Amino acid sequence: MLIGQSITRIDAEAKVTGKARYPADFDFPNQLYMKVLFAHRPHAIVKGIDVSAAEALEGVLAVLTAKDVVKDNIYGHIIPDQPILCGPGTNNPYGDRVRFIGDHLALVIAESEEIAAKARDLVQVVYQDLPVVGSIEEALDENAPILHPDKGSDNVFCTYRIQLGDVEKAFEACDVIVEGEYQTPVQEHAFLQPEAGVAYYDEEGRITIVVAGQDPHHDREQIARALDMPEEQIRVIYPAIGGAFGGREDASVQIILGLAALRLHQRGIDRPIKIVWSREESIIGHGKRHAYKLKAKWGATSDGLIKAAKVDVYGDGGAYAYTSTLVLGNTTLMCPGPYEIPNVSIEAHVVHTNNVPGAAFRGFGGPQGAFVAETQVNRLADALGMDRVAFRLKNLIKEESLLSVRTPIPKGVSIKQVVTELAKTSGWRVTNTGWKKPSVTPMNVGVIKRGRGIACGFKNVGYSSGGEEFCTAVVELHGGAQIEKAILYHGGAEVGQGSHTVFKQIAADGLGISVEKVALVASDTATSQYAGSVSASRMTFMGGNAIRGAVVEALEKWRQEDRPAKAAYIYRPPVTTPYAPQTGESMPNFAYGYVAEVVDLEVDTETGEICILKVICANDVGKAINPQQIQGQMDGAIVQAAGYVLMENYVQKDGYVLSDKLSTYLIPTVLDVPEVVESLILEYPDPIGPYGARGMGEMPFMPLAPAIIDAMHDAIGVWFHEFPLTPERVLRGLGKL
């Protein structure tokens, strides 16, 4: 039985020894190099582009501008709204304007990277600057410029509502009401390798793009649409990928590489073209975690039951839509938390600004919602004089509970068990008067104060709200009397989380052979069928079910001596539905994961510095296919979330990014990792997950922010309603600045 074993990752040796090849490591004979001219203006009409000096530079083969773009000159993950290249000559009615500093104006292709960079800097651009919309408040102003006048009459481009019961009447019957206004910041993905790739024509005449992404088939679809070509003429290959965290869901260099290869081919030049973004280009040129502003009002009765929750949500979508509509959908569902509340009112909006676009990032809108929900719950518990665990257990959802969207939560609800196990492990105990929080070793002598906080959360597994969801796997069996070799074809990406190891593990287990006998051919649109995105904590769940189905069908053919036996299987989960416009009624998801965390920390009240002493994370994974990989995901999510809450300060002002380097945008190093991370891997099977497994990659990220905020309140008596908790913000909270 291979399920439940911590087998070694199949890519570990190559990555440790440096043999693994990432997109920037691919070099071909006679290759060319490409650089992008970024706008470096937040909002302007491009009146003219003079590329003559760049074209005249020795070693330059081509300079492409908007007039060289095929067809509509527009693309977008959900809503096509972003020009491929901005400027004159486009057939896009508003394609001559830039809307954020990372918009692309020209592509320079040359014999070397140095020549391409020099030529890029020779391009002359004439701008007519336009007023800048730099914040949510400015976007909502009735006199604000409309950033996408062809899309609507204001800057709000998506709205969701949930209306359940009568919140105003319910508030009248509440004994305590807690109100708060909250802000969550932008977060930079800071994956190990910035955006990079190589494009060339392969032996079958296809434009082939070697790149890092999260869904090769979706990348192929976007490239083909942008170039007005059949998908069969585009091939996308993912090699080793240096991290993603949602940041590679939206296209970065994929389309421009395809455009460059196409235009040079049409000029009789068939040479590979390579591009590698700098860290600064990555920080300003691609989407980030959304900043949110949320206003909440919650009420409860004296017996500890939450009766009403009202939340108003505004997200900063930045210049283009990217995945903002889907991210907002998650926040809308999760800002009431995993609680059974009979009266709920949510108004959620996302707006356009001239900031860097908001994009998918681990948790996908869930961390913003969890921050509000869990902080409100902790404040309500304080107002009622109740223990935080006891208060949660009275209100958490259970089997057959109705969510705020008026439909039952899918079976396999385990949040109460998760919170209970966390509480017991963390030292909570049940007394004659109920649950009792353990005392934290006091540190009240001098300037160092110590506190403990708790929070929980839930997160969807798989695409939400009516998104078409399926995953395909192909298994091919070879041998004589016994299976000597199995080939697994799968489109799922490996972005560092270990999916390819799990794929082989599940296939080998189902076939009753060793992992070494399974060959994996993955993440290449020429060899694999659609598997969907490595996002939404879905790939083990979806890919595992697809592989198990393919194994069963391949084994049946094998038994019938149809050899080599080959079978394809498409797994489709239960259907989801979108929010009803006025009430939000829907079946938004088919499965969830559940998590809870306790944080112990110290804060220096003289310097404002915070040290996380310990994090205990209880995560229901359904079934631990590979426990070591799950441990890695839990540890990594906690460190990444700690950076989000304590130090990662992405600063934008008037549309410009002031923290465009890793010297000004700080991320955690080994010295910033919590001193102790204790992971409780819980296994309450999901009824439809493979072997009972749930997705879990995002879940440990979800509750850390509110747990830290709660611990800070426990330590110094101050509620912080925004973060990152830089020393300056902590000292301001203490009234010392």
XYZ file of C-alpha atoms in Angstrom:
737
model
C 0.000 0.000 0.000
C 1.658 3.202 -1.191
C -1.076 5.560 -0.033
C -0.070 7.169 3.237
C 3.659 6.664 2.699
C 6.155 9.532 2.559
C 7.916 8.368 -0.565
C 10.716 10.609 -1.803
C 9.689 13.266 -4.264
C 10.468 12.213 -7.797
C 12.025 15.602 -8.620
C 14.004 15.978 -5.401
C 17.405 14.805 -6.631
C 17.307 16.883 -9.808
C 16.354 20.021 -7.901
C 18.885 19.512 -5.118
C 21.755 18.789 -7.533
C 20.835 21.577 -9.952
C 20.031 19.224 -12.824
C 16.389 20.340 -13.004
C 15.834 22.774 -15.852
C 13.585 25.761 -15.293
C 12.414 27.975 -18.180
C 15.389 30.334 -17.828
C 17.761 27.339 -18.085
C 16.689 26.453 -21.638
C 19.132 27.539 -24.310
C 19.080 26.557 -27.957
C 21.617 26.976 -30.735
C 21.290 30.276 -32.600
C 18.649 31.616 -30.194
C 17.526 35.232 -29.963
C 16.660 37.315 -26.917
C 13.671 39.506 -26.203
C 13.074 42.477 -23.918
C 9.802 44.249 -23.157
C 9.353 47.999 -23.023
C 7.139 48.590 -19.991
C 4.955 51.683 -19.797
C 6.315 53.011 -16.484
C 3.296 55.313 -16.533
C 0.150 54.482 -14.531
C -2.374 56.078 -16.887
C -1.772 57.705 -20.247
C -2.623 57.721 -23.936
C 0.317 56.651 -26.083
C 0.422 59.327 -28.773
C 3.421 57.969 -30.599
C 6.194 55.365 -30.522
C 9.426 55.901 -32.463
C 11.362 52.650 -32.803
C 13.759 53.799 -35.532
C 16.809 54.150 -33.287
C 16.178 50.749 -31.767
C 15.730 49.091 -35.159
C 18.950 50.701 -36.417
C 21.037 49.235 -33.607
C 23.320 46.483 -34.864
C 22.090 43.079 -33.722
C 18.398 44.003 -33.567
C 16.174 41.792 -35.701
C 12.751 43.234 -34.919
C 10.866 45.729 -32.800
C 7.174 44.865 -32.486
C 4.492 47.332 -31.423
C 0.686 47.348 -31.272
C 0.406 47.491 -35.054
C 2.073 44.071 -35.201
C -0.468 42.380 -32.935
C -2.893 39.957 -34.526
C -6.663 40.447 -34.565
C -8.213 42.104 -31.491
C -5.056 42.941 -29.491
C -6.728 41.902 -26.258
C -6.566 39.062 -23.762
C -7.582 38.159 -20.218
C -8.018 35.120 -17.996
C -11.732 35.720 -17.350
C -12.583 39.021 -19.055
C -10.635 39.981 -22.204
C -9.656 43.556 -21.321
C -5.857 43.889 -21.516
C -3.991 44.925 -24.678
C -1.143 42.635 -25.632
C 0.814 45.717 -26.676
C -0.464 49.232 -26.004
C -0.087 52.074 -28.464
C -1.027 53.512 -31.862
C -2.008 51.206 -34.675
C -4.163 48.890 -32.601
C -7.663 47.906 -33.674
C -8.699 47.857 -30.008
C -10.732 51.071 -29.429
C -8.920 51.859 -26.156
C -5.754 49.908 -26.848
C -3.705 53.064 -27.277
C -3.719 53.762 -23.539
C -1.767 52.303 -20.664
C -3.490 51.668 -17.342
C -0.631 50.605 -15.092
C 3.136 50.852 -15.054
C 3.547 47.242 -16.194
C 1.646 47.573 -19.470
C 3.680 46.483 -22.521
C 4.449 48.883 -25.373
C 7.080 47.157 -27.499
C 9.000 43.912 -27.894
C 12.646 44.118 -28.911
C 14.242 40.977 -30.361
C 18.000 40.895 -30.781
C 21.103 38.727 -30.969
C 21.867 39.132 -27.281
C 20.113 40.141 -24.096
C 22.403 43.153 -23.762
C 21.607 44.414 -27.253
C 17.874 43.894 -26.696
C 18.005 45.882 -23.460
C 19.993 48.696 -25.070
C 17.595 48.878 -28.015
C 14.578 48.884 -25.708
C 15.963 51.956 -24.001
C 16.284 53.699 -27.379
C 12.552 53.505 -28.111
C 10.976 56.965 -27.828
C 7.404 57.238 -26.547
C 5.143 60.288 -26.473
C 2.508 60.157 -23.736
C -0.545 62.183 -22.921
C -0.896 61.632 -19.200
C -4.372 60.983 -17.796
C -5.644 61.384 -14.217
C -4.571 58.517 -11.990
C -6.993 56.424 -9.947
C -4.770 55.276 -7.109
C -7.152 53.793 -4.549
C -10.525 52.143 -4.001
C -11.910 55.433 -2.700
C -10.761 57.306 -5.785
C -12.217 54.617 -8.050
C -15.612 55.017 -6.406
C -15.636 58.818 -6.611
C -18.418 59.980 -8.934
C -15.934 62.224 -10.742
C -13.316 59.504 -11.217
C -12.102 58.782 -14.754
C -13.544 55.526 -16.069
C -10.603 53.229 -16.747
C -12.502 50.910 -19.084
C -15.186 53.067 -20.734
C -15.970 50.273 -23.206
C -16.861 47.924 -20.324
C -19.178 50.054 -18.202
C -20.148 53.447 -16.851
C -18.118 53.224 -13.628
C -15.057 51.486 -12.209
C -16.945 48.706 -10.414
C -16.610 45.649 -12.628
C -18.054 42.891 -10.451
C -20.617 42.764 -7.649
C -21.965 39.885 -5.564
C -24.690 39.916 -2.926
C -25.739 37.460 -0.267
C -29.015 38.145 1.549
C -30.245 35.624 4.085
C -32.929 36.457 6.628
C -33.298 39.985 8.000
C -30.061 41.276 9.525
C -31.413 44.608 10.721
C -34.236 42.966 12.638
C -31.814 40.374 14.000
C -29.468 43.084 15.298
C -32.335 44.457 17.393
C -32.509 41.144 19.240
C -28.747 40.854 19.812
C -27.217 41.417 23.235
C -23.790 42.362 21.858
C -22.822 43.929 18.547
C -19.262 44.293 17.288
C -18.363 46.580 14.393
C -15.066 47.100 12.615
C -13.409 48.385 9.469
C -10.586 46.226 8.156
C -7.900 46.447 5.478
C -5.763 43.725 3.962
C -2.672 44.496 1.877
C -1.234 43.594 -1.485
C 1.186 40.668 -1.405
C 3.911 39.883 -3.923
C 4.256 36.207 -4.905
C 8.065 36.395 -4.908
C 8.366 32.962 -6.457
C 11.921 31.712 -6.826
C 12.132 32.224 -10.577
C 10.694 35.333 -12.216
C 8.728 35.003 -15.436
C 10.745 33.425 -18.265
C 10.339 31.295 -21.365
C 11.503 30.245 -24.819
C 9.464 30.079 -28.037
C 10.320 28.210 -31.227
C 8.746 26.308 -34.125
C 8.959 22.555 -33.566
C 9.413 19.813 -36.155
C 5.639 19.666 -36.745
C 5.386 23.385 -37.453
C 3.814 24.314 -34.108
C 4.716 27.391 -32.136
C 6.164 25.760 -29.045
C 6.522 27.694 -25.824
C 8.535 26.419 -22.880
C 7.298 28.403 -19.915
C 6.164 28.226 -16.298
C 2.437 28.265 -15.665
C -0.367 26.548 -13.799
C -2.496 25.205 -16.653
C -0.762 24.419 -19.960
C -4.011 23.920 -21.854
C -5.416 27.250 -20.697
C -2.142 28.928 -21.678
C -2.421 27.307 -25.110
C -6.007 28.507 -25.457
C -5.067 32.104 -24.591
C -2.065 32.129 -26.932
C -4.072 30.656 -29.817
C -6.897 33.147 -29.321
C -4.508 36.083 -29.189
C -2.671 34.968 -32.318
C -5.894 33.974 -34.139
C -4.571 30.454 -34.691
C -6.007 26.972 -34.111
C -4.997 25.534 -30.755
C -3.439 22.554 -32.538
C -0.766 24.884 -33.935
C 0.330 25.904 -30.436
C 2.261 23.675 -28.053
C 2.936 24.570 -24.405
C 5.490 22.695 -22.323
C 6.086 23.186 -18.611
C 9.543 22.167 -17.385
C 10.541 22.583 -13.727
C 8.661 25.534 -12.239
C 10.132 27.804 -9.592
C 6.962 28.347 -7.585
C 3.569 29.773 -8.519
C 1.170 30.329 -5.574
C -1.539 31.423 -8.041
C 0.707 34.027 -9.638
C 1.181 32.032 -12.822
C -2.521 31.568 -13.544
C -2.581 34.763 -15.595
C -0.416 35.077 -18.696
C 2.842 37.002 -18.462
C 5.324 36.146 -21.231
C 3.342 33.364 -22.935
C 1.482 35.449 -25.504
C 4.305 37.844 -26.343
C 6.649 34.901 -26.924
C 4.109 33.403 -29.321
C 3.656 36.737 -31.093
C 7.401 37.180 -31.511
C 7.856 33.671 -32.905
C 4.968 34.149 -35.341
C 6.097 37.524 -36.686
C 9.707 36.432 -37.154
C 8.550 33.231 -38.860
C 6.521 35.342 -41.260
C 9.734 37.239 -42.067
C 11.541 33.977 -42.778
C 13.351 33.828 -39.434
C 12.908 30.581 -37.501
C 15.153 30.979 -34.481
C 14.280 30.309 -30.838
C 13.444 33.426 -28.801
C 14.162 33.642 -25.092
C 13.011 36.083 -22.435
C 13.811 36.304 -18.732
C 12.279 39.007 -16.578
C 14.277 40.685 -13.872
C 12.977 40.646 -10.315
C 11.944 44.300 -10.691
C 10.002 43.508 -13.871
C 8.269 40.655 -12.078
C 7.334 42.853 -9.118
C 5.717 45.572 -11.259
C 4.619 43.599 -14.304
C 2.365 40.821 -13.055
C -0.637 40.459 -10.731
C -0.495 40.397 -6.901
C -2.759 39.447 -4.012
C -5.733 41.822 -3.882
C -5.891 44.597 -1.335
C -9.315 44.700 0.341
C -11.317 47.062 2.501
C -14.066 45.447 4.543
C -16.621 46.844 6.950
C -18.260 44.373 9.327
C -21.086 44.394 11.854
C -21.856 41.181 13.742
C -24.266 40.460 16.576
C -24.808 37.671 19.093
C -27.120 36.836 21.975
C -26.006 36.356 25.553
C -26.164 32.571 25.227
C -23.332 32.736 22.690
C -25.182 32.311 19.394
C -24.253 34.491 16.412
C -27.507 35.835 15.017
C -26.462 38.307 12.345
C -23.461 39.183 10.186
C -23.200 42.094 7.793
C -20.077 42.724 5.710
C -19.365 45.255 2.970
C -16.408 44.296 0.774
C -14.365 46.345 -1.684
C -11.442 44.845 -3.581
C -8.780 46.674 -5.561
C -8.715 44.850 -8.885
C -6.056 47.103 -10.354
C -5.863 47.925 -14.017
C -7.293 44.690 -15.476
C -9.686 41.971 -14.382
C -7.320 38.973 -14.244
C -9.045 36.540 -11.814
C -10.637 39.258 -9.669
C -14.212 38.119 -10.247
C -13.473 34.626 -8.958
C -11.347 35.865 -6.070
C -14.170 38.180 -5.011
C -16.554 35.234 -5.138
C -14.448 33.375 -2.585
C -14.185 36.379 -0.279
C -17.958 36.828 -0.472
C -18.568 33.263 0.677
C -15.884 33.214 3.355
C -16.273 36.561 5.099
C -19.122 35.117 7.266
C -16.671 32.334 8.196
C -17.487 28.643 8.734
C -20.398 29.539 10.993
C -24.107 28.804 10.923
C -25.578 32.316 10.985
C -29.315 32.706 10.278
C -29.127 36.311 9.070
C -26.394 37.377 6.666
C -25.944 40.386 4.411
C -22.896 40.661 2.140
C -22.301 43.358 -0.459
C -19.080 42.686 -2.343
C -17.512 44.743 -5.124
C -14.215 44.901 -6.966
C -13.066 48.065 -8.730
C -10.525 49.119 -11.308
C -7.632 51.368 -10.306
C -4.323 52.232 -11.955
C -2.506 49.897 -9.588
C -0.826 46.619 -10.518
C -3.668 44.141 -11.199
C -4.983 41.952 -8.416
C -4.554 38.269 -9.164
C -4.808 34.764 -7.797
C -2.716 34.081 -4.713
C -2.738 31.176 -2.274
C -6.140 31.233 -0.576
C -7.740 33.086 -3.491
C -9.736 35.687 -1.548
C -10.216 33.393 1.418
C -7.543 34.926 3.698
C -9.168 38.349 3.391
C -12.546 36.909 4.329
C -11.099 34.826 7.170
C -9.334 37.870 8.632
C -12.637 39.686 9.034
C -14.715 36.688 10.153
C -12.272 35.376 12.733
C -11.427 38.781 14.174
C -15.125 39.529 14.543
C -15.655 36.161 16.250
C -12.792 36.754 18.688
C -14.115 40.218 19.497
C -17.639 38.863 20.020
C -16.287 36.202 22.371
C -14.570 38.939 24.373
C -17.729 41.032 24.471
C -19.670 38.038 25.833
C -16.927 36.991 28.235
C -16.786 33.566 26.573
C -13.869 31.305 25.812
C -12.920 31.467 22.147
C -13.088 27.697 21.610
C -16.435 27.356 23.392
C -17.880 30.243 21.389
C -16.749 28.715 18.112
C -18.061 25.254 18.919
C -21.520 26.707 19.564
C -21.630 28.306 16.117
C -19.526 26.256 13.698
C -21.200 24.533 10.762
C -21.865 20.801 10.874
C -23.263 18.142 8.569
C -26.399 19.390 6.786
C -25.823 22.994 7.890
C -27.043 25.618 5.461
C -24.453 28.093 4.311
C -25.249 31.765 3.837
C -26.069 30.900 0.207
C -29.076 28.828 1.370
C -27.744 25.410 0.361
C -26.313 22.595 2.489
C -22.575 22.403 2.800
C -21.227 19.264 1.072
C -20.859 16.199 3.268
C -17.711 15.538 5.206
C -17.831 18.647 7.430
C -15.091 18.390 10.055
C -14.451 21.921 11.311
C -15.711 21.136 14.844
C -13.409 18.153 15.103
C -10.520 20.240 13.785
C -11.069 23.024 16.316
C -11.502 20.502 19.124
C -8.284 18.655 18.281
C -6.397 21.941 18.017
C -7.740 23.107 21.368
C -6.780 19.887 23.141
C -3.301 19.876 21.628
C -2.841 23.538 22.553
C -3.690 22.940 26.198
C -7.328 23.996 26.361
C -9.244 21.833 28.804
C -12.851 21.235 29.663
C -13.723 22.284 33.225
C -16.937 22.381 35.225
C -17.631 25.785 33.697
C -16.708 24.793 30.134
C -13.631 25.198 27.955
C -10.714 26.995 29.584
C -7.785 28.567 27.760
C -4.340 27.694 29.097
C -2.250 30.479 30.523
C 0.732 31.494 28.438
C 4.005 31.737 30.339
C 3.882 35.341 31.544
C 6.342 37.833 30.111
C 4.921 40.995 31.589
C 8.119 42.088 33.292
C 9.736 44.788 31.222
C 8.944 45.621 27.602
C 8.366 42.099 26.232
C 4.724 40.979 26.249
C 3.471 37.531 25.311
C 0.119 36.515 23.856
C -1.827 33.618 22.379
C -4.385 33.753 19.566
C -6.659 31.329 17.784
C -8.551 31.270 14.484
C -10.059 28.739 12.094
C -11.311 28.650 8.539
C -12.497 26.702 5.558
C -11.642 26.808 1.882
C -13.126 25.353 -1.264
C -11.525 22.498 -3.175
C -11.899 22.878 -6.935
C -13.403 25.483 -9.208
C -16.353 27.400 -7.812
C -19.688 28.834 -8.792
C -20.465 27.074 -12.042
C -16.958 26.930 -13.479
C -16.593 23.939 -15.796
C -14.618 21.419 -13.783
C -13.084 18.185 -15.029
C -9.725 16.440 -15.168
C -8.352 13.843 -17.591
C -5.758 11.118 -17.091
C -4.436 8.502 -19.516
C -2.783 5.269 -18.371
C -0.914 2.894 -20.685
C 0.217 -0.555 -19.508
C 3.068 -2.601 -21.018
C 4.367 -6.096 -20.278
C 3.835 -9.784 -20.744
C 2.551 -11.945 -17.931
C 2.873 -9.028 -15.549
C 2.806 -5.261 -15.845
C 6.395 -4.276 -16.464
C 5.838 -0.597 -17.140
C 3.027 1.913 -16.875
C 2.978 5.273 -18.606
C 0.830 7.991 -17.050
C -0.065 10.969 -19.230
C -1.308 13.931 -17.238
C -1.539 17.667 -17.884
C -1.280 18.752 -14.244
C 1.580 21.098 -13.421
C 4.245 20.597 -10.769
C 4.813 23.985 -9.161
C 6.770 22.754 -6.171
C 3.920 21.212 -4.191
C 4.679 17.625 -5.166
C 1.769 16.869 -7.482
C 3.799 14.723 -9.869
C 4.991 12.524 -7.022
C 1.407 12.054 -5.848
C 0.296 11.250 -9.411
C 2.798 8.399 -9.637
C 2.025 7.254 -6.101
C -1.717 6.967 -6.818
C -1.144 5.229 -10.161
C 1.322 2.736 -8.708
C -0.956 1.971 -5.770
C -3.919 1.313 -8.027
C -1.879 -0.893 -10.352
C -0.160 -2.806 -7.547
C 3.326 -2.018 -8.851
C 6.273 0.011 -7.574
C 6.482 3.735 -8.183
C 9.653 3.133 -10.217
C 7.616 1.236 -12.818
C 5.404 4.271 -13.491
C 6.700 6.718 -16.099
C 5.051 10.134 -15.980
C 4.627 12.238 -19.087
C 3.216 15.503 -17.846
C 2.482 19.151 -18.526
C 2.843 19.098 -22.304
C -0.188 19.918 -24.442
C 1.171 17.678 -27.211
C 1.037 14.547 -25.057
C -1.559 15.141 -22.334
C -5.211 16.049 -22.280
C -6.856 18.779 -20.221
C -6.311 18.484 -16.471
C -7.117 22.023 -15.419
C -5.190 24.419 -13.275
C -2.948 23.652 -10.353
C -4.984 25.998 -8.182
C -7.987 25.956 -5.847
C -6.311 23.137 -3.866
C -7.747 20.858 -6.537
C -4.999 18.844 -8.206
C -4.655 15.925 -5.766
C -8.449 15.743 -5.532
C -9.188 16.059 -9.235
C -6.052 14.417 -10.600
C -6.266 11.583 -8.099
C -9.838 10.744 -9.055
C -8.975 10.898 -12.761
C -5.922 8.656 -12.344
C -7.859 6.110 -10.302
C -10.530 5.979 -12.997
C -7.958 5.542 -15.766
C -6.202 2.789 -13.801
C -9.438 0.814 -13.374
C -10.242 0.993 -17.090
C -6.672 0.201 -18.167
C -6.590 -2.832 -15.863
C -9.850 -4.102 -17.356
C -8.324 -3.941 -20.831
C -5.185 -5.635 -19.503
C -7.235 -8.497 -18.100
C -8.828 -8.888 -21.520
C -5.278 -9.102 -22.937
C -5.692 -5.906 -24.923
C -2.003 -4.973 -24.747
C -0.539 -2.485 -24.488
C -3.626 -1.533 -22.540
C -4.466 2.158 -22.769
C -7.362 4.014 -21.175
C -8.378 7.637 -20.771
C -10.670 8.736 -17.973
C -12.353 12.070 -17.364
C -13.376 12.811 -13.788
C -16.219 15.265 -13.286
C -17.210 16.270 -9.740
C -20.688 17.403 -8.686
C -21.871 20.511 -10.498
C -21.622 23.911 -8.833
C -23.770 26.975 -9.543
C -23.149 30.747 -9.529
C -24.581 33.249 -7.070
C -28.132 34.404 -7.730
C -27.878 38.169 -8.372
C -29.880 39.435 -5.392
C -29.776 36.673 -2.777
C -26.564 34.823 -3.599
C -28.409 31.503 -3.522
C -26.142 28.887 -5.075
C -24.219 25.666 -4.666
C -20.813 27.323 -4.838
C -18.513 24.330 -4.218
C -18.482 20.538 -4.172
C -15.874 20.058 -1.425
C -14.033 21.959 1.311
C -10.997 21.676 3.527
C -10.967 22.702 7.199
C -8.206 24.220 9.309
C -7.534 25.902 12.656
C -4.432 27.490 14.183
C -3.073 28.733 17.493
C -0.255 31.294 17.618
C 2.006 32.142 20.554
C 4.078 35.290 20.091
C 6.107 37.950 21.828
C 6.048 41.666 21.083
C 8.633 44.207 22.134
C 6.672 47.265 23.203
C 9.730 49.496 22.818
C 10.656 48.539 19.247
C 7.356 47.129 17.944
C 9.078 43.943 16.808
C 7.110 40.671 16.870
C 8.544 37.193 17.313
C 6.305 34.210 16.579
C 7.229 31.572 19.144
C 4.950 28.770 18.054
C 2.241 27.934 15.553
C 0.071 24.861 15.983
C -1.849 24.073 12.809
C -4.607 21.474 12.654
C -5.550 20.664 9.076
C -8.049 18.047 7.954
C -6.537 16.634 4.759
C -9.075 13.814 4.437
C -6.369 11.272 3.701
C -2.643 11.965 3.762
C -1.483 10.514 0.447
C 2.107 11.586 1.198
C 2.440 12.909 4.769
C 5.883 14.446 4.276
C 4.653 16.555 1.379
C 1.661 17.653 3.427
C 4.007 18.670 6.230
C 5.972 20.737 3.718
C 2.833 22.453 2.465
C 1.741 23.293 5.995
C 5.150 24.665 6.976
C 5.467 26.667 3.772
C 1.983 28.150 3.986
C 2.561 29.275 7.570
C 5.852 30.981 6.740
C 4.328 32.644 3.681
C 1.332 33.801 5.705
C 3.613 35.109 8.456
C 5.374 37.238 5.868
C 1.998 38.553 4.685
C 0.995 39.538 8.207
C 4.251 40.837 9.658
C 6.587 42.275 7.056
C 5.564 42.205 3.387
C 4.773 45.843 2.669
C 3.936 46.374 -1.011
C 3.729 50.142 -1.366
C 1.921 51.854 -4.254
C 1.429 55.582 -4.540
C -0.412 57.310 -7.378
C -0.066 54.164 -9.463
C 3.690 53.759 -8.937
C 5.265 50.881 -7.023
C 7.721 52.136 -4.421
C 8.744 48.653 -3.254
C 9.920 47.221 -6.577
C 12.986 45.338 -5.288
C 13.577 42.674 -2.680
C 15.629 45.271 -0.805
C 12.475 47.343 -0.301
C 9.893 44.544 -0.302
C 10.933 42.241 2.513
C 10.001 38.555 2.579
C 10.737 36.037 5.332
C 14.181 34.486 5.522
C 15.198 31.483 7.589
C 15.659 33.846 10.543
C 11.993 34.891 10.358
C 10.497 31.404 10.480
C 8.412 30.748 13.618
C 10.542 29.069 16.257
C 8.211 26.048 16.404
C 5.625 24.873 13.872
C 3.582 21.905 15.047
C 1.400 20.366 12.368
C -1.591 18.182 13.195
C -2.419 16.194 10.079
C -6.020 15.128 10.628
C -7.792 12.581 8.447
C -11.583 12.798 8.271
C -12.292 11.406 4.790
C -14.030 13.497 2.173
C -16.833 11.329 0.722
C -15.806 11.917 -2.888
C -12.076 12.562 -2.614
C -9.571 9.965 -3.870
C -8.990 7.648 -0.907
C -10.900 10.327 1.014
C -8.268 13.014 0.337
C -9.121 16.708 0.385
C -7.093 19.473 -1.177
C -4.999 21.266 1.450
C -2.305 23.472 -0.138
C -4.061 26.742 0.657
C -5.773 25.920 3.929
C -2.924 26.545 6.429
C -2.554 30.077 5.046
C -6.136 31.018 5.834
C -6.364 31.588 9.618
C -2.862 32.817 10.462
C -3.560 36.551 10.112
C -6.517 36.620 12.525
C -4.702 34.273 14.921
C -1.751 36.673 15.044
C -4.076 39.640 15.460
C -5.776 37.822 18.352
C -2.422 37.001 19.945
C -1.398 40.656 19.663
C -4.582 41.686 21.460
C -3.880 39.105 24.141
C -0.360 40.480 24.562
C -0.911 44.241 24.531
C -4.685 44.797 24.570
C -4.824 46.394 21.115
C -6.947 45.209 18.178
C -5.214 45.810 14.852
C -7.597 46.119 11.921
C -4.946 46.190 9.210
C -1.512 44.756 8.526
C 1.370 44.098 7.853
C 2.264 44.594 11.493
C 5.481 46.457 10.860
C 7.194 47.883 13.941
C 5.877 51.333 13.022
C 2.275 50.106 12.879
C 2.638 48.293 16.206
C 4.067 51.371 17.891
C 1.273 53.507 16.465
C -1.210 51.028 17.894
C 0.442 51.460 21.261
C 0.198 55.233 20.939
C 3.972 55.634 20.823
C 4.155 57.245 17.371
